[in-house]
PDB file of C-alpha atoms in Angstrom:
ATOM      1  CA  UNK A   1      18.197   6.428   3.153  1.00  0.00           C
ATOM      2  CA  UNK A   2      15.225   8.364   4.329  1.00  0.00           C
ATOM      3  CA  UNK A   3      12.315   8.162   6.638  1.00  0.00           C
ATOM      4  CA  UNK A   4       8.621   9.006   6.730  1.00  0.00           C
ATOM      5  CA  UNK A   5       7.118  10.201   9.989  1.00  0.00           C
ATOM      6  CA  UNK A   6       3.417  10.414  10.725  1.00  0.00           C
ATOM      7  CA  UNK A   7       1.835  12.297  13.594  1.00  0.00           C
ATOM      8  CA  UNK A   8       0.023  11.515  15.721  1.00  0.00           C
ATOM      9  CA  UNK A   9       0.450   7.752  16.020  1.00  0.00           C
ATOM     10  CA  UNK A  10      -3.005   7.458  17.604  1.00  0.00           C
ATOM     11  CA  UNK A  11      -5.816   9.939  17.019  1.00  0.00           C
ATOM     12  CA  UNK A  12      -9.066   9.864  18.958  1.00  0.00           C
ATOM     13  CA  UNK A  13     -11.899  12.157  18.016  1.00  0.00           C
ATOM     14  CA  UNK A  14     -15.607  12.678  18.447  1.00  0.00           C
ATOM     15  CA  UNK A  15     -18.126  11.970  15.725  1.00  0.00           C
ATOM     16  CA  UNK A  16     -18.488  15.054  13.534  1.00  0.00           C
ATOM     17  CA  UNK A  17     -15.136  16.495  14.569  1.00  0.00           C
ATOM     18  CA  UNK A  18     -12.578  17.825  12.075  1.00  0.00           C
ATOM     19  CA  UNK A  19      -9.264  15.996  12.484  1.00  0.00           C
ATOM     20  CA  UNK A  20      -5.852  16.476  10.848  1.00  0.00           C
ATOM     21  CA  UNK A  21      -3.159  13.904  10.221  1.00  0.00           C
ATOM     22  CA  UNK A  22       0.379  14.945   9.288  1.00  0.00           C
ATOM     23  CA  UNK A  23       3.125  13.307   7.262  1.00  0.00           C
ATOM     24  CA  UNK A  24       6.752  14.335   6.708  1.00  0.00           C
ATOM     25  CA  UNK A  25       9.352  12.714   4.412  1.00  0.00           C
ATOM     26  CA  UNK A  26      13.055  13.411   3.969  1.00  0.00           C
ATOM     27  CA  UNK A  27      13.564  11.333   0.810  1.00  0.00           C
ATOM     28  CA  UNK A  28      13.136  14.493  -1.303  1.00  0.00           C
ATOM     29  CA  UNK A  29      10.441  12.619  -3.238  1.00  0.00           C
ATOM     30  CA  UNK A  30       8.091  14.565  -5.473  1.00  0.00           C
ATOM     31  CA  UNK A  31       5.054  12.317  -5.118  1.00  0.00           C
ATOM     32  CA  UNK A  32       3.220  11.661  -1.870  1.00  0.00           C
ATOM     33  CA  UNK A  33       0.133   9.587  -1.103  1.00  0.00           C
ATOM     34  CA  UNK A  34      -2.474   9.045   1.595  1.00  0.00           C
ATOM     35  CA  UNK A  35      -4.059   5.596   1.952  1.00  0.00           C
ATOM     36  CA  UNK A  36      -6.684   4.200   4.260  1.00  0.00           C
ATOM     37  CA  UNK A  37      -6.186   0.662   5.509  1.00  0.00           C
ATOM     38  CA  UNK A  38      -9.274  -1.196   6.703  1.00  0.00           C
ATOM     39  CA  UNK A  39      -9.080  -4.765   7.875  1.00  0.00           C
ATOM     40  CA  UNK A  40      -9.892  -7.113   5.006  1.00  0.00           C
ATOM     41  CA  UNK A  41     -10.059  -4.337   2.405  1.00  0.00           C
ATOM     42  CA  UNK A  42      -6.463  -3.633   1.536  1.00  0.00           C
ATOM     43  CA  UNK A  43      -5.155  -0.125   1.008  1.00  0.00           C
ATOM     44  CA  UNK A  44      -7.326   2.452  -0.727  1.00  0.00           C
ATOM     45  CA  UNK A  45      -5.984   5.728  -2.117  1.00  0.00           C
ATOM     46  CA  UNK A  46      -7.503   8.889  -0.638  1.00  0.00           C
ATOM     47  CA  UNK A  47      -5.355  11.662  -2.126  1.00  0.00           C
ATOM     48  CA  UNK A  48      -2.020  11.991  -3.835  1.00  0.00           C
ATOM     49  CA  UNK A  49       0.211  14.902  -4.788  1.00  0.00           C
ATOM     50  CA  UNK A  50       2.798  14.961  -7.557  1.00  0.00           C
ATOM     51  CA  UNK A  51       4.512  18.149  -6.385  1.00  0.00           C
ATOM     52  CA  UNK A  52       4.241  20.996  -3.892  1.00  0.00           C
ATOM     53  CA  UNK A  53       0.765  22.602  -3.933  1.00  0.00           C
ATOM     54  CA  UNK A  54      -0.648  19.876  -6.203  1.00  0.00           C
ATOM     55  CA  UNK A  55      -3.559  17.708  -5.077  1.00  0.00           C
ATOM     56  CA  UNK A  56      -5.179  14.782  -6.894  1.00  0.00           C
ATOM     57  CA  UNK A  57      -8.207  12.846  -5.668  1.00  0.00           C
ATOM     58  CA  UNK A  58      -8.052   9.115  -5.219  1.00  0.00           C
ATOM     59  CA  UNK A  59     -10.905   6.631  -5.100  1.00  0.00           C
ATOM     60  CA  UNK A  60     -11.832   7.437  -1.488  1.00  0.00           C
ATOM     61  CA  UNK A  61     -11.540  11.232  -1.340  1.00  0.00           C
ATOM     62  CA  UNK A  62     -15.088  12.040  -0.220  1.00  0.00           C
ATOM     63  CA  UNK A  63     -15.055  13.279   3.369  1.00  0.00           C
ATOM     64  CA  UNK A  64     -11.365  14.200   3.231  1.00  0.00           C
ATOM     65  CA  UNK A  65      -9.247  17.235   2.335  1.00  0.00           C
ATOM     66  CA  UNK A  66      -5.500  17.345   1.796  1.00  0.00           C
ATOM     67  CA  UNK A  67      -2.762  19.934   1.776  1.00  0.00           C
ATOM     68  CA  UNK A  68       0.778  19.937   0.310  1.00  0.00           C
ATOM     69  CA  UNK A  69       2.324  23.271   1.243  1.00  0.00           C
ATOM     70  CA  UNK A  70       5.892  21.985   1.190  1.00  0.00           C
ATOM     71  CA  UNK A  71       7.587  19.253  -0.806  1.00  0.00           C
ATOM     72  CA  UNK A  72       8.415  17.381   2.382  1.00  0.00           C
ATOM     73  CA  UNK A  73       4.989  17.448   4.025  1.00  0.00           C
ATOM     74  CA  UNK A  74       1.505  16.225   3.186  1.00  0.00           C
ATOM     75  CA  UNK A  75      -1.486  16.647   5.516  1.00  0.00           C
ATOM     76  CA  UNK A  76      -4.833  14.911   5.483  1.00  0.00           C
ATOM     77  CA  UNK A  77      -7.963  16.329   7.115  1.00  0.00           C
ATOM     78  CA  UNK A  78     -10.995  14.277   8.018  1.00  0.00           C
ATOM     79  CA  UNK A  79     -13.685  16.912   7.558  1.00  0.00           C
ATOM     80  CA  UNK A  80     -16.334  15.291   9.784  1.00  0.00           C
ATOM     81  CA  UNK A  81     -15.225  12.119  11.537  1.00  0.00           C
ATOM     82  CA  UNK A  82     -17.592   9.167  11.348  1.00  0.00           C
ATOM     83  CA  UNK A  83     -17.527   5.920  13.288  1.00  0.00           C
ATOM     84  CA  UNK A  84     -17.392   3.849  10.110  1.00  0.00           C
ATOM     85  CA  UNK A  85     -14.066   5.350   9.109  1.00  0.00           C
ATOM     86  CA  UNK A  86     -12.044   4.085  12.007  1.00  0.00           C
ATOM     87  CA  UNK A  87      -8.950   2.739  10.286  1.00  0.00           C
ATOM     88  CA  UNK A  88      -5.202   3.093   9.926  1.00  0.00           C
ATOM     89  CA  UNK A  89      -4.114   5.931   7.645  1.00  0.00           C
ATOM     90  CA  UNK A  90      -0.836   5.420   5.828  1.00  0.00           C
ATOM     91  CA  UNK A  91       1.278   8.061   4.156  1.00  0.00           C
ATOM     92  CA  UNK A  92       3.723   7.124   1.400  1.00  0.00           C
ATOM     93  CA  UNK A  93       6.186   8.835  -0.903  1.00  0.00           C
ATOM     94  CA  UNK A  94       7.802   7.908  -4.192  1.00  0.00           C
ATOM     95  CA  UNK A  95       9.991   9.216  -6.995  1.00  0.00           C
ATOM     96  CA  UNK A  96       7.025   8.567  -9.283  1.00  0.00           C
ATOM     97  CA  UNK A  97       7.082   6.480 -12.406  1.00  0.00           C
ATOM     98  CA  UNK A  98       7.133   2.862 -11.293  1.00  0.00           C
ATOM     99  CA  UNK A  99       9.431   3.472  -8.339  1.00  0.00           C
ATOM    100  CA  UNK A 100       8.918   1.931  -4.944  1.00  0.00           C
ATOM    101  CA  UNK A 101       6.521   3.650  -2.572  1.00  0.00           C
ATOM    102  CA  UNK A 102       7.939   4.089   0.924  1.00  0.00           C
ATOM    103  CA  UNK A 103       5.374   4.006   3.702  1.00  0.00           C
ATOM    104  CA  UNK A 104       5.152   5.659   7.073  1.00  0.00           C
ATOM    105  CA  UNK A 105       4.173   3.798  10.258  1.00  0.00           C
ATOM    106  CA  UNK A 106       0.564   4.970  10.132  1.00  0.00           C
ATOM    107  CA  UNK A 107      -1.960   6.873  12.236  1.00  0.00           C
ATOM    108  CA  UNK A 108      -4.710   4.836  13.860  1.00  0.00           C
ATOM    109  CA  UNK A 109      -7.967   6.764  13.988  1.00  0.00           C
ATOM    110  CA  UNK A 110     -10.633   6.022  16.600  1.00  0.00           C
ATOM    111  CA  UNK A 111     -13.960   7.838  16.517  1.00  0.00           C
ATOM    112  CA  UNK A 112     -16.062   7.913  19.688  1.00  0.00           C
TER     113      UNK A 112
ATOM    114  CA  UNK B   1     -11.261   0.456 -13.935  1.00  0.00           C
ATOM    115  CA  UNK B   2      -8.242  -1.432 -12.687  1.00  0.00           C
ATOM    116  CA  UNK B   3      -8.672  -4.247 -10.181  1.00  0.00           C
ATOM    117  CA  UNK B   4      -6.538  -6.744  -8.279  1.00  0.00           C
ATOM    118  CA  UNK B   5      -7.841  -9.985  -6.824  1.00  0.00           C
ATOM    119  CA  UNK B   6      -6.205 -11.966  -4.073  1.00  0.00           C
ATOM    120  CA  UNK B   7      -8.325 -15.017  -3.486  1.00  0.00           C
ATOM    121  CA  UNK B   8      -6.947 -16.149  -0.131  1.00  0.00           C
ATOM    122  CA  UNK B   9      -7.586 -14.088   2.951  1.00  0.00           C
ATOM    123  CA  UNK B  10      -5.570 -16.373   5.213  1.00  0.00           C
ATOM    124  CA  UNK B  11      -2.954 -19.020   4.512  1.00  0.00           C
ATOM    125  CA  UNK B  12      -1.579 -21.116   7.354  1.00  0.00           C
ATOM    126  CA  UNK B  13       1.478 -23.301   6.851  1.00  0.00           C
ATOM    127  CA  UNK B  14       4.098 -25.204   8.773  1.00  0.00           C
ATOM    128  CA  UNK B  15       7.670 -23.968   8.593  1.00  0.00           C
ATOM    129  CA  UNK B  16       9.645 -25.427   5.691  1.00  0.00           C
ATOM    130  CA  UNK B  17       6.702 -25.938   3.340  1.00  0.00           C
ATOM    131  CA  UNK B  18       6.284 -24.134   0.000  1.00  0.00           C
ATOM    132  CA  UNK B  19       3.729 -21.370  -0.464  1.00  0.00           C
ATOM    133  CA  UNK B  20       1.968 -19.688  -3.350  1.00  0.00           C
ATOM    134  CA  UNK B  21      -0.157 -16.579  -2.832  1.00  0.00           C
ATOM    135  CA  UNK B  22      -2.460 -15.839  -5.730  1.00  0.00           C
ATOM    136  CA  UNK B  23      -2.778 -12.518  -7.509  1.00  0.00           C
ATOM    137  CA  UNK B  24      -4.728 -11.754 -10.670  1.00  0.00           C
ATOM    138  CA  UNK B  25      -5.434  -8.376 -12.169  1.00  0.00           C
ATOM    139  CA  UNK B  26      -7.477  -6.480 -14.729  1.00  0.00           C
ATOM    140  CA  UNK B  27      -6.231  -3.391 -16.525  1.00  0.00           C
ATOM    141  CA  UNK B  28      -6.375  -1.693 -19.894  1.00  0.00           C
ATOM    142  CA  UNK B  29      -2.792  -0.444 -19.517  1.00  0.00           C
ATOM    143  CA  UNK B  30       0.457  -2.334 -19.862  1.00  0.00           C
ATOM    144  CA  UNK B  31       0.655  -3.958 -16.419  1.00  0.00           C
ATOM    145  CA  UNK B  32       3.253  -3.166 -13.762  1.00  0.00           C
ATOM    146  CA  UNK B  33       2.769  -5.347 -10.689  1.00  0.00           C
ATOM    147  CA  UNK B  34       4.117  -5.152  -7.150  1.00  0.00           C
ATOM    148  CA  UNK B  35       4.122  -7.302  -4.019  1.00  0.00           C
ATOM    149  CA  UNK B  36       4.289  -5.472  -0.693  1.00  0.00           C
ATOM    150  CA  UNK B  37       4.715  -7.146   2.707  1.00  0.00           C
ATOM    151  CA  UNK B  38       3.516  -5.747   6.014  1.00  0.00           C
ATOM    152  CA  UNK B  39       4.703  -7.320   9.246  1.00  0.00           C
ATOM    153  CA  UNK B  40       2.647  -6.818  12.379  1.00  0.00           C
ATOM    154  CA  UNK B  41       2.690  -3.183  13.559  1.00  0.00           C
ATOM    155  CA  UNK B  42       5.058  -2.178  10.761  1.00  0.00           C
ATOM    156  CA  UNK B  43       4.746  -0.185   7.546  1.00  0.00           C
ATOM    157  CA  UNK B  44       4.279  -2.006   4.231  1.00  0.00           C
ATOM    158  CA  UNK B  45       7.534  -2.569   2.340  1.00  0.00           C
ATOM    159  CA  UNK B  46       8.190  -3.471  -1.269  1.00  0.00           C
ATOM    160  CA  UNK B  47       9.035  -7.136  -1.752  1.00  0.00           C
ATOM    161  CA  UNK B  48       9.323  -7.304  -5.531  1.00  0.00           C
ATOM    162  CA  UNK B  49       7.992  -5.811  -8.752  1.00  0.00           C
ATOM    163  CA  UNK B  50       7.794  -6.604 -12.442  1.00  0.00           C
ATOM    164  CA  UNK B  51       6.485  -5.498 -15.797  1.00  0.00           C
ATOM    165  CA  UNK B  52       8.275  -8.085 -17.931  1.00  0.00           C
ATOM    166  CA  UNK B  53       6.173 -10.902 -19.287  1.00  0.00           C
ATOM    167  CA  UNK B  54       7.263 -14.440 -18.380  1.00  0.00           C
ATOM    168  CA  UNK B  55      10.379 -13.342 -16.482  1.00  0.00           C
ATOM    169  CA  UNK B  56      10.878 -14.524 -12.900  1.00  0.00           C
ATOM    170  CA  UNK B  57      11.797 -11.827 -10.397  1.00  0.00           C
ATOM    171  CA  UNK B  58      13.215 -12.733  -6.973  1.00  0.00           C
ATOM    172  CA  UNK B  59      13.943 -11.082  -3.645  1.00  0.00           C
ATOM    173  CA  UNK B  60      14.620 -12.426  -0.153  1.00  0.00           C
ATOM    174  CA  UNK B  61      13.756 -15.966  -1.215  1.00  0.00           C
ATOM    175  CA  UNK B  62      10.390 -14.964  -2.682  1.00  0.00           C
ATOM    176  CA  UNK B  63       9.759 -15.045  -6.413  1.00  0.00           C
ATOM    177  CA  UNK B  64       7.016 -14.188  -8.867  1.00  0.00           C
ATOM    178  CA  UNK B  65       6.503 -14.296 -12.622  1.00  0.00           C
ATOM    179  CA  UNK B  66       4.223 -11.925 -14.490  1.00  0.00           C
ATOM    180  CA  UNK B  67       2.066 -13.837 -16.966  1.00  0.00           C
ATOM    181  CA  UNK B  68       0.171 -11.426 -19.165  1.00  0.00           C
ATOM    182  CA  UNK B  69      -1.670 -14.274 -20.895  1.00  0.00           C
ATOM    183  CA  UNK B  70      -3.395 -15.210 -17.652  1.00  0.00           C
ATOM    184  CA  UNK B  71      -3.190 -11.754 -15.972  1.00  0.00           C
ATOM    185  CA  UNK B  72      -1.414 -13.259 -12.988  1.00  0.00           C
ATOM    186  CA  UNK B  73       1.490 -12.424 -10.697  1.00  0.00           C
ATOM    187  CA  UNK B  74       1.515 -15.139  -8.020  1.00  0.00           C
ATOM    188  CA  UNK B  75       4.017 -14.930  -5.149  1.00  0.00           C
ATOM    189  CA  UNK B  76       5.940 -18.073  -4.246  1.00  0.00           C
ATOM    190  CA  UNK B  77       8.543 -19.314  -1.839  1.00  0.00           C
ATOM    191  CA  UNK B  78      10.004 -22.798  -1.699  1.00  0.00           C
ATOM    192  CA  UNK B  79      10.378 -23.015   2.071  1.00  0.00           C
ATOM    193  CA  UNK B  80       8.605 -20.614   4.431  1.00  0.00           C
ATOM    194  CA  UNK B  81      10.112 -19.440   7.701  1.00  0.00           C
ATOM    195  CA  UNK B  82       8.482 -18.201  10.898  1.00  0.00           C
ATOM    196  CA  UNK B  83       9.622 -14.672  10.024  1.00  0.00           C
ATOM    197  CA  UNK B  84       7.560 -14.790   6.811  1.00  0.00           C
ATOM    198  CA  UNK B  85       4.358 -14.476   8.854  1.00  0.00           C
ATOM    199  CA  UNK B  86       2.893 -11.203   7.611  1.00  0.00           C
ATOM    200  CA  UNK B  87       0.237  -9.545   5.451  1.00  0.00           C
ATOM    201  CA  UNK B  88       1.034  -9.641   1.726  1.00  0.00           C
ATOM    202  CA  UNK B  89      -0.472  -7.231  -0.776  1.00  0.00           C
ATOM    203  CA  UNK B  90      -0.439  -7.447  -4.538  1.00  0.00           C
ATOM    204  CA  UNK B  91      -0.700  -4.061  -6.272  1.00  0.00           C
ATOM    205  CA  UNK B  92      -1.094  -2.791  -9.843  1.00  0.00           C
ATOM    206  CA  UNK B  93       0.202   0.537 -11.164  1.00  0.00           C
ATOM    207  CA  UNK B  94      -2.200   2.574 -13.273  1.00  0.00           C
ATOM    208  CA  UNK B  95       0.280   3.568 -15.958  1.00  0.00           C
ATOM    209  CA  UNK B  96      -0.239   7.298 -15.346  1.00  0.00           C
ATOM    210  CA  UNK B  97       3.416   7.858 -14.543  1.00  0.00           C
ATOM    211  CA  UNK B  98       2.562   8.814 -10.957  1.00  0.00           C
ATOM    212  CA  UNK B  99       2.448   5.249  -9.720  1.00  0.00           C
ATOM    213  CA  UNK B 100      -1.122   5.270  -8.512  1.00  0.00           C
ATOM    214  CA  UNK B 101      -1.520   1.789  -7.096  1.00  0.00           C
ATOM    215  CA  UNK B 102      -4.588  -0.406  -6.877  1.00  0.00           C
ATOM    216  CA  UNK B 103      -4.129  -2.899  -4.057  1.00  0.00           C
ATOM    217  CA  UNK B 104      -5.654  -6.293  -3.544  1.00  0.00           C
ATOM    218  CA  UNK B 105      -7.328  -7.013  -0.209  1.00  0.00           C
ATOM    219  CA  UNK B 106      -4.252  -8.777   1.090  1.00  0.00           C
ATOM    220  CA  UNK B 107      -3.389 -12.289   2.239  1.00  0.00           C
ATOM    221  CA  UNK B 108      -2.295 -13.062   5.767  1.00  0.00           C
ATOM    222  CA  UNK B 109       0.395 -15.737   5.859  1.00  0.00           C
ATOM    223  CA  UNK B 110       0.800 -17.472   9.219  1.00  0.00           C
ATOM    224  CA  UNK B 111       3.717 -19.861   9.603  1.00  0.00           C
ATOM    225  CA  UNK B 112       3.768 -22.240  12.541  1.00  0.00           C
ATOM    226  CA  UNK B 113       6.729 -24.181  13.976  1.00  0.00           C
TER     227      UNK B 113
END
């Protein structure tokens, strides 16, 4: 088996601040994803990456950047934190195709 | 674009009763549907998946049948347990080959003793 780790578990920032969330997986999966989970709105895709150094925008990419410098890691940057984007950010990885996505435990973002 | 609708936000049941959580979808691709379950303070995990029309798929006592004629993939269980209390998401793959998922808003299932 494998595991996905996300750091930090809790992230507190000031409005307008640039914040980075990190994700590591040891499944050796090619495809990785970043989702935002808001209460009552399900999971929405921010960015995904099908291989090292590839980046694809999801439905919610505005206000975010991503980076995939290694196959095992995928970072998400909130370019200017806003109070209305306080949420849980989930990282996932998959073999692609129609394979199962494995999720990390999440990073909870609070903006003051 | 693709969409997934879960009509119930909250379902409350007594232990031992049957449950059905609704999921309908819209897509122009051949549908591949998933159910994920998220227990409190845990990561979502795959419960079951299907792309085969009219074939029941089962896992951990839960089952669902994809019906392309009605664009539905409802999740059912014949007898819920306290441990089934969780948030359930229905999701649709976009057919791109990279498994981009569109999730429904989720249904919270609360099971009482």
